[in-house]
Amino acid sequence: MSGQLLVFVICGAFAVLGALGLLFFHKAVHAALSLALVMINLAAIYAALDAALLAMAQVIVYTGAILMLFLFVIMLVGIDRRESHRELIPGQGVVAILAGIGTLGLLVFAILGSFPAQAVGLEAANGGNVESLAALIFGSYVFAFEFISALMIIAPIGAMVLAQQARLTAKKTQRERAAARIEAYAQKGVHPGTLPNSGVTALQDSIAVPGLLPAGRISTSSVSQAMVDRDAVVNVHAVSLLTAQRFAELSGEVPPAIIKPEPVDLVDTKDERELLK
Amino acid sequence: MNPEMVALLAAVLFVLGAVGVLIRRNALVIFMCVELMLNSANLLLVSFAYAHGSLDGQVAAFFVMVVAAAEVVVGLSIIVSVYRSRRTTSVDAPDLLKL
């Protein structure tokens, strides 16, 4: 087995694994990283196919620039936004996979037997890969190159126009926001003041700890929705039980009259149930 | 190395990208799958260049790479501007034109 074939087999297997990861990872960041795996392995295969310039460009342009841009946008739009798996068209997934298998079959039939049995190789054409490519790009392909460079100038202008749009709605003044709060209080009974603080317990005081109401129930508005989205809300009842146990161990006696109700009894709204889940 | 095998790998990657476009809902991931399809076409071009002993395939792959970079810049800014107005990156959410 030649070294070239070895590179192809190993990197090809990793590239297919990365492509499968792109299909199956739920989080967009993981998908982006598995795409990076595909890109790097394709670069190695390019190098094995005597395309030194393209291998370097693959690493620098794709893995370096394009995937960083992807990660940037993923950070911008919220790293943990879950993808809904509800199918708007019933059976779409199954049909898509069947279509994929069919396309693969067609492509394989088209490919098999259509290549020359022995590759010519690039030793003759490749008198120094970069020099030969430069002679082609600035020789017979010079007009295509000029058009491509015009495209590269126009595309960032388009991106700037798209990204720097005007505000969709006018910015609300302080007076308008105060009026909206009072109106919400009048109509729906929403408390017009500030939201409650997050909780402070003996063991934890992060913003993931919900505050407790006087009756011992948790206050749903004391933790940010971002914490709920990330499943990061601390179960304060479990923490308080743990604290009570610690105290009991230290003092050697059962602590008196600690509020230790069952968590289910504490929870009386659907929101709280979801928080504590 | 037989270029036929490289072409088969390119076909597999292309089909995986196409299936990803069809089954994923996140616009960003769909865009990544499109990039995967572009990459598999590049791989095919490079393997053609190797099989036929001429560098034109590599020049074409180089141009595809540049076009892909321009496409990513515009596409990502479209996704960001949709996100700014709709607060979502799901491709099912923008349905204002639906009857």
XYZ file of C-alpha atoms in Angstrom:
376
model
C 0.000 0.000 0.000
C 1.510 3.272 -1.080
C 1.712 6.249 1.256
C -0.724 8.128 -0.931
C -3.339 5.393 -0.582
C -2.786 5.248 3.174
C -3.380 9.004 3.468
C -6.513 8.673 1.364
C -7.977 5.798 3.386
C -7.351 7.377 6.801
C -8.338 10.934 5.871
C -11.303 9.763 3.801
C -12.655 7.789 6.765
C -12.287 10.810 9.054
C -13.919 13.083 6.463
C -16.956 10.795 6.232
C -17.140 10.642 10.038
C -17.069 14.448 10.185
C -19.798 14.682 7.563
C -21.943 12.261 9.591
C -21.319 14.440 12.648
C -22.644 17.399 10.670
C -25.867 15.440 10.195
C -26.301 14.132 13.720
C -24.904 16.690 16.200
C -27.730 18.663 17.786
C -25.717 21.754 18.624
C -24.542 24.055 15.848
C -21.077 24.450 17.441
C -20.476 20.703 17.339
C -21.605 20.624 13.716
C -19.166 23.437 12.885
C -16.282 21.600 14.564
C -17.069 18.366 12.737
C -17.120 20.372 9.493
C -13.633 21.612 10.452
C -12.576 17.951 10.745
C -13.850 17.314 7.208
C -11.987 20.369 5.856
C -8.661 19.438 7.442
C -8.857 15.877 6.143
C -9.790 17.074 2.665
C -6.698 19.317 2.780
C -4.555 16.255 3.492
C -6.149 14.418 0.556
C -5.459 17.423 -1.702
C -1.828 17.274 -0.645
C -1.750 13.569 -1.502
C -3.205 14.403 -4.942
C -0.292 16.773 -5.774
C -2.321 19.927 -5.068
C -0.024 21.675 -2.602
C -1.442 25.185 -3.116
C -5.034 24.013 -2.731
C -4.175 22.050 0.405
C -2.780 25.186 2.018
C -5.671 27.328 0.751
C -8.115 24.756 2.140
C -6.593 25.049 5.604
C -6.244 28.833 5.530
C -9.437 29.854 3.703
C -11.915 27.190 4.787
C -10.779 26.061 8.202
C -9.238 29.358 9.158
C -11.529 32.006 7.742
C -14.876 30.515 6.749
C -15.356 28.267 9.785
C -14.271 31.046 12.141
C -16.953 33.202 10.505
C -19.464 30.400 11.133
C -18.458 30.127 14.789
C -18.693 33.906 15.095
C -22.280 33.896 13.853
C -23.167 30.932 16.077
C -21.931 32.929 19.085
C -23.916 35.926 17.860
C -27.257 34.172 17.505
C -27.055 32.136 20.710
C -24.943 29.054 21.119
C -27.575 26.903 22.767
C -30.665 27.548 20.733
C -32.313 24.156 20.334
C -33.407 22.924 16.971
C -37.040 21.862 16.794
C -37.496 18.354 15.476
C -41.168 18.718 14.647
C -41.564 17.842 10.978
C -43.736 20.309 9.087
C -44.051 17.846 6.217
C -44.795 14.369 7.644
C -42.227 11.732 6.735
C -39.801 14.305 5.374
C -36.790 12.770 7.118
C -37.404 9.275 5.752
C -37.991 10.588 2.237
C -34.820 12.716 2.476
C -32.724 9.692 3.485
C -34.253 7.578 0.686
C -33.529 10.372 -1.804
C -29.965 10.506 -0.502
C -29.493 6.769 -0.988
C -30.944 7.026 -4.497
C -28.656 9.916 -5.428
C -25.666 8.033 -4.065
C -26.599 5.004 -6.182
C -26.875 7.145 -9.319
C -23.559 8.872 -8.641
C -21.745 5.597 -7.955
C -23.074 4.076 -11.195
C -21.970 7.185 -13.083
C -18.502 7.131 -11.526
C -17.681 3.430 -11.823
C -15.786 2.767 -15.012
C -15.710 6.366 -16.189
C -12.158 7.063 -15.077
C -8.987 6.008 -16.867
C -7.647 2.913 -15.144
C -4.274 4.486 -14.503
C -4.039 8.094 -13.392
C -1.728 10.248 -15.493
C -0.448 11.995 -12.371
C 0.755 15.526 -12.176
C 4.528 15.076 -12.269
C 4.687 16.367 -15.862
C 2.252 19.274 -15.475
C 3.391 20.154 -11.979
C 6.697 21.871 -12.599
C 6.369 23.379 -9.160
C 2.649 23.418 -8.312
C 2.391 27.096 -7.387
C 4.310 28.362 -10.422
C 2.281 26.265 -12.856
C -1.009 27.315 -11.252
C 0.060 30.962 -11.341
C 0.908 30.645 -15.049
C -2.594 29.236 -15.684
C -4.500 31.703 -13.463
C -2.737 34.775 -14.845
C -2.560 33.312 -18.357
C -5.531 31.569 -19.897
C -7.860 32.157 -16.889
C -7.026 35.815 -16.346
C -10.525 37.112 -17.168
C -12.185 34.619 -14.829
C -9.701 35.759 -12.196
C -10.647 39.403 -12.752
C -14.360 38.606 -12.456
C -13.714 36.637 -9.277
C -11.826 39.552 -7.770
C -14.721 41.866 -8.639
C -17.022 39.381 -6.857
C -14.767 39.441 -3.824
C -15.101 43.225 -3.665
C -18.862 43.267 -4.195
C -19.685 40.480 -1.686
C -18.380 42.285 1.444
C -20.232 45.451 0.340
C -23.417 43.400 0.108
C -22.731 41.887 3.521
C -22.237 45.344 5.020
C -25.484 46.611 3.492
C -27.349 43.576 4.843
C -25.828 43.692 8.312
C -25.962 47.456 8.902
C -29.667 47.964 8.406
C -31.635 50.632 10.240
C -33.516 49.797 13.445
C -36.703 47.878 12.736
C -38.681 49.818 15.340
C -38.101 53.207 16.921
C -36.200 53.116 20.203
C -38.544 53.427 23.204
C -38.032 56.378 25.491
C -37.904 56.006 29.264
C -41.347 57.615 29.575
C -42.839 55.118 27.110
C -41.300 52.162 28.931
C -42.656 53.403 32.275
C -46.120 53.856 30.736
C -45.952 50.307 29.303
C -45.051 48.899 32.755
C -47.962 50.646 34.443
C -50.303 49.518 31.687
C -49.160 45.909 32.129
C -49.807 46.282 35.868
C -53.290 47.683 35.251
C -54.302 45.053 32.739
C -52.457 41.861 33.732
C -51.314 42.623 37.245
C -47.608 42.368 36.381
C -45.503 43.848 39.184
C -44.196 47.199 37.876
C -41.042 47.279 40.003
C -37.714 45.530 39.513
C -37.522 41.755 39.253
C -36.532 39.798 42.406
C -32.865 38.970 43.014
C -31.490 35.495 42.509
C -31.198 33.410 45.658
C -28.261 33.140 48.053
C -27.859 29.836 49.883
C -25.170 28.532 52.194
C -23.551 26.582 49.364
C -24.251 28.591 46.232
C -24.842 32.191 45.305
C -24.713 32.191 41.532
C -27.391 33.695 39.297
C -28.555 30.145 38.590
C -30.045 29.842 42.094
C -33.693 30.884 42.167
C -34.825 33.085 45.037
C -37.257 31.694 47.607
C -40.584 33.304 48.410
C -41.565 33.639 52.121
C -43.655 30.464 51.956
C -40.660 28.465 50.733
C -41.728 28.300 47.121
C -39.297 29.371 44.430
C -39.762 32.634 42.581
C -39.857 31.945 38.856
C -38.990 35.514 37.909
C -35.750 35.477 39.920
C -33.802 33.475 37.329
C -33.099 34.560 33.780
C -34.742 32.709 30.907
C -31.224 32.099 29.536
C -30.501 29.922 32.593
C -33.726 27.969 32.053
C -32.822 27.443 28.387
C -29.454 25.989 29.370
C -30.932 23.696 32.069
C -28.640 25.462 34.530
C -31.192 26.309 37.222
C -30.112 24.928 40.608
C -32.655 22.856 42.509
C -32.682 24.899 45.740
C -34.716 22.334 47.655
C -32.062 19.686 47.082
C -29.402 22.201 48.157
C -31.287 23.100 51.324
C -31.678 19.423 52.208
C -27.923 18.992 51.717
C -27.210 21.973 53.968
C -29.517 20.579 56.654
C -27.667 17.254 56.475
C -24.291 18.990 56.818
C -25.497 20.866 59.888
C -26.844 17.631 61.355
C -23.489 15.895 60.782
C -21.547 18.766 62.362
C -23.727 19.157 65.431
C -24.604 15.488 65.778
C -28.256 16.222 66.168
C -31.235 16.755 63.942
C -31.619 20.493 63.253
C -34.871 21.884 64.594
C -37.752 22.850 62.384
C -36.005 23.315 59.086
C -38.482 23.822 56.319
C -38.095 20.480 54.632
C -41.216 19.885 52.609
C -41.337 17.595 49.615
C -40.386 19.516 46.481
C -43.610 18.503 44.763
C -45.682 20.154 47.492
C -43.724 23.343 47.073
C -44.439 23.621 43.434
C -47.837 24.854 42.529
C -47.524 26.464 39.155
C -46.588 24.868 35.882
C -43.688 27.321 35.477
C -42.118 26.206 38.724
C -42.511 22.565 37.784
C -40.583 23.238 34.589
C -37.911 25.131 36.460
C -37.317 22.301 38.892
C -37.425 19.537 36.298
C -4.147 5.899 -5.899
C -7.059 5.266 -8.195
C -8.965 8.540 -8.806
C -12.166 6.506 -8.952
C -11.971 6.013 -5.192
C -11.576 9.761 -4.631
C -14.619 10.356 -6.817
C -16.594 7.828 -4.728
C -15.554 9.655 -1.541
C -16.662 12.940 -3.133
C -20.030 11.353 -4.012
C -20.504 10.141 -0.416
C -19.667 13.575 0.995
C -21.971 15.275 -1.495
C -24.897 13.015 -0.611
C -24.307 13.485 3.130
C -24.362 17.245 2.586
C -27.549 17.042 0.515
C -29.312 14.886 3.115
C -28.184 17.354 5.782
C -29.753 20.223 3.835
C -33.014 18.273 3.673
C -33.277 17.099 7.287
C -31.684 19.840 9.408
C -33.746 22.879 10.535
C -31.084 25.290 11.735
C -30.192 27.671 8.910
C -26.543 27.751 10.033
C -26.195 23.963 9.914
C -27.920 23.861 6.525
C -25.399 26.416 5.304
C -22.555 24.239 6.603
C -24.024 21.301 4.675
C -23.986 23.432 1.511
C -20.305 24.134 2.203
C -19.732 20.379 2.496
C -21.328 19.871 -0.933
C -19.087 22.590 -2.418
C -16.077 20.882 -0.860
C -16.986 17.523 -2.335
C -17.189 19.168 -5.776
C -13.722 20.620 -5.149
C -12.405 17.191 -4.250
C -13.810 15.844 -7.513
C -12.139 18.648 -9.493
C -8.785 17.948 -7.851
C -9.083 14.234 -8.535
C -9.943 14.970 -12.203
C -6.842 17.117 -12.423
C -4.817 14.234 -11.027
C -6.420 11.652 -13.312
C -5.951 13.633 -16.516
C -2.573 15.135 -15.697
C -3.554 18.767 -16.247
C -3.882 21.612 -13.782
C -7.146 23.088 -15.066
C -9.144 21.190 -12.459
C -7.071 22.730 -9.691
C -7.657 26.218 -11.109
C -11.407 25.514 -11.126
C -11.249 24.296 -7.518
C -9.385 27.482 -6.603
C -12.153 29.601 -8.154
C -14.826 27.528 -6.363
C -13.054 28.253 -3.093
C -13.103 32.015 -3.734
C -16.781 31.950 -4.717
C -17.546 29.904 -1.574
C -15.850 32.546 0.572
C -17.953 35.311 -1.014
C -21.082 33.189 -0.652
C -20.415 32.561 3.037
C -20.006 36.269 3.722
C -23.324 37.154 2.082
C -25.201 34.104 3.361
C -24.158 34.597 6.976
C -25.155 38.252 6.863
C -28.564 37.196 5.507
C -28.916 34.728 8.408
C -27.937 37.439 10.903
C -30.401 39.935 9.454
C -33.210 37.336 9.517
C -32.247 36.622 13.128
C -32.428 40.328 13.960
C -36.003 40.618 12.760
C -37.400 37.146 13.635
C -35.248 36.071 16.615
C -34.746 32.603 15.163
C -32.389 30.683 12.893
C -34.884 27.941 12.127
C -35.736 27.676 8.447
C -39.346 26.791 9.306
C -40.042 30.057 11.104
C -39.973 32.634 8.268
C -43.346 31.783 6.671
C -44.871 35.191 6.006
C -45.449 34.388 2.341
C -47.453 31.262 3.208
C -51.172 31.421 2.559
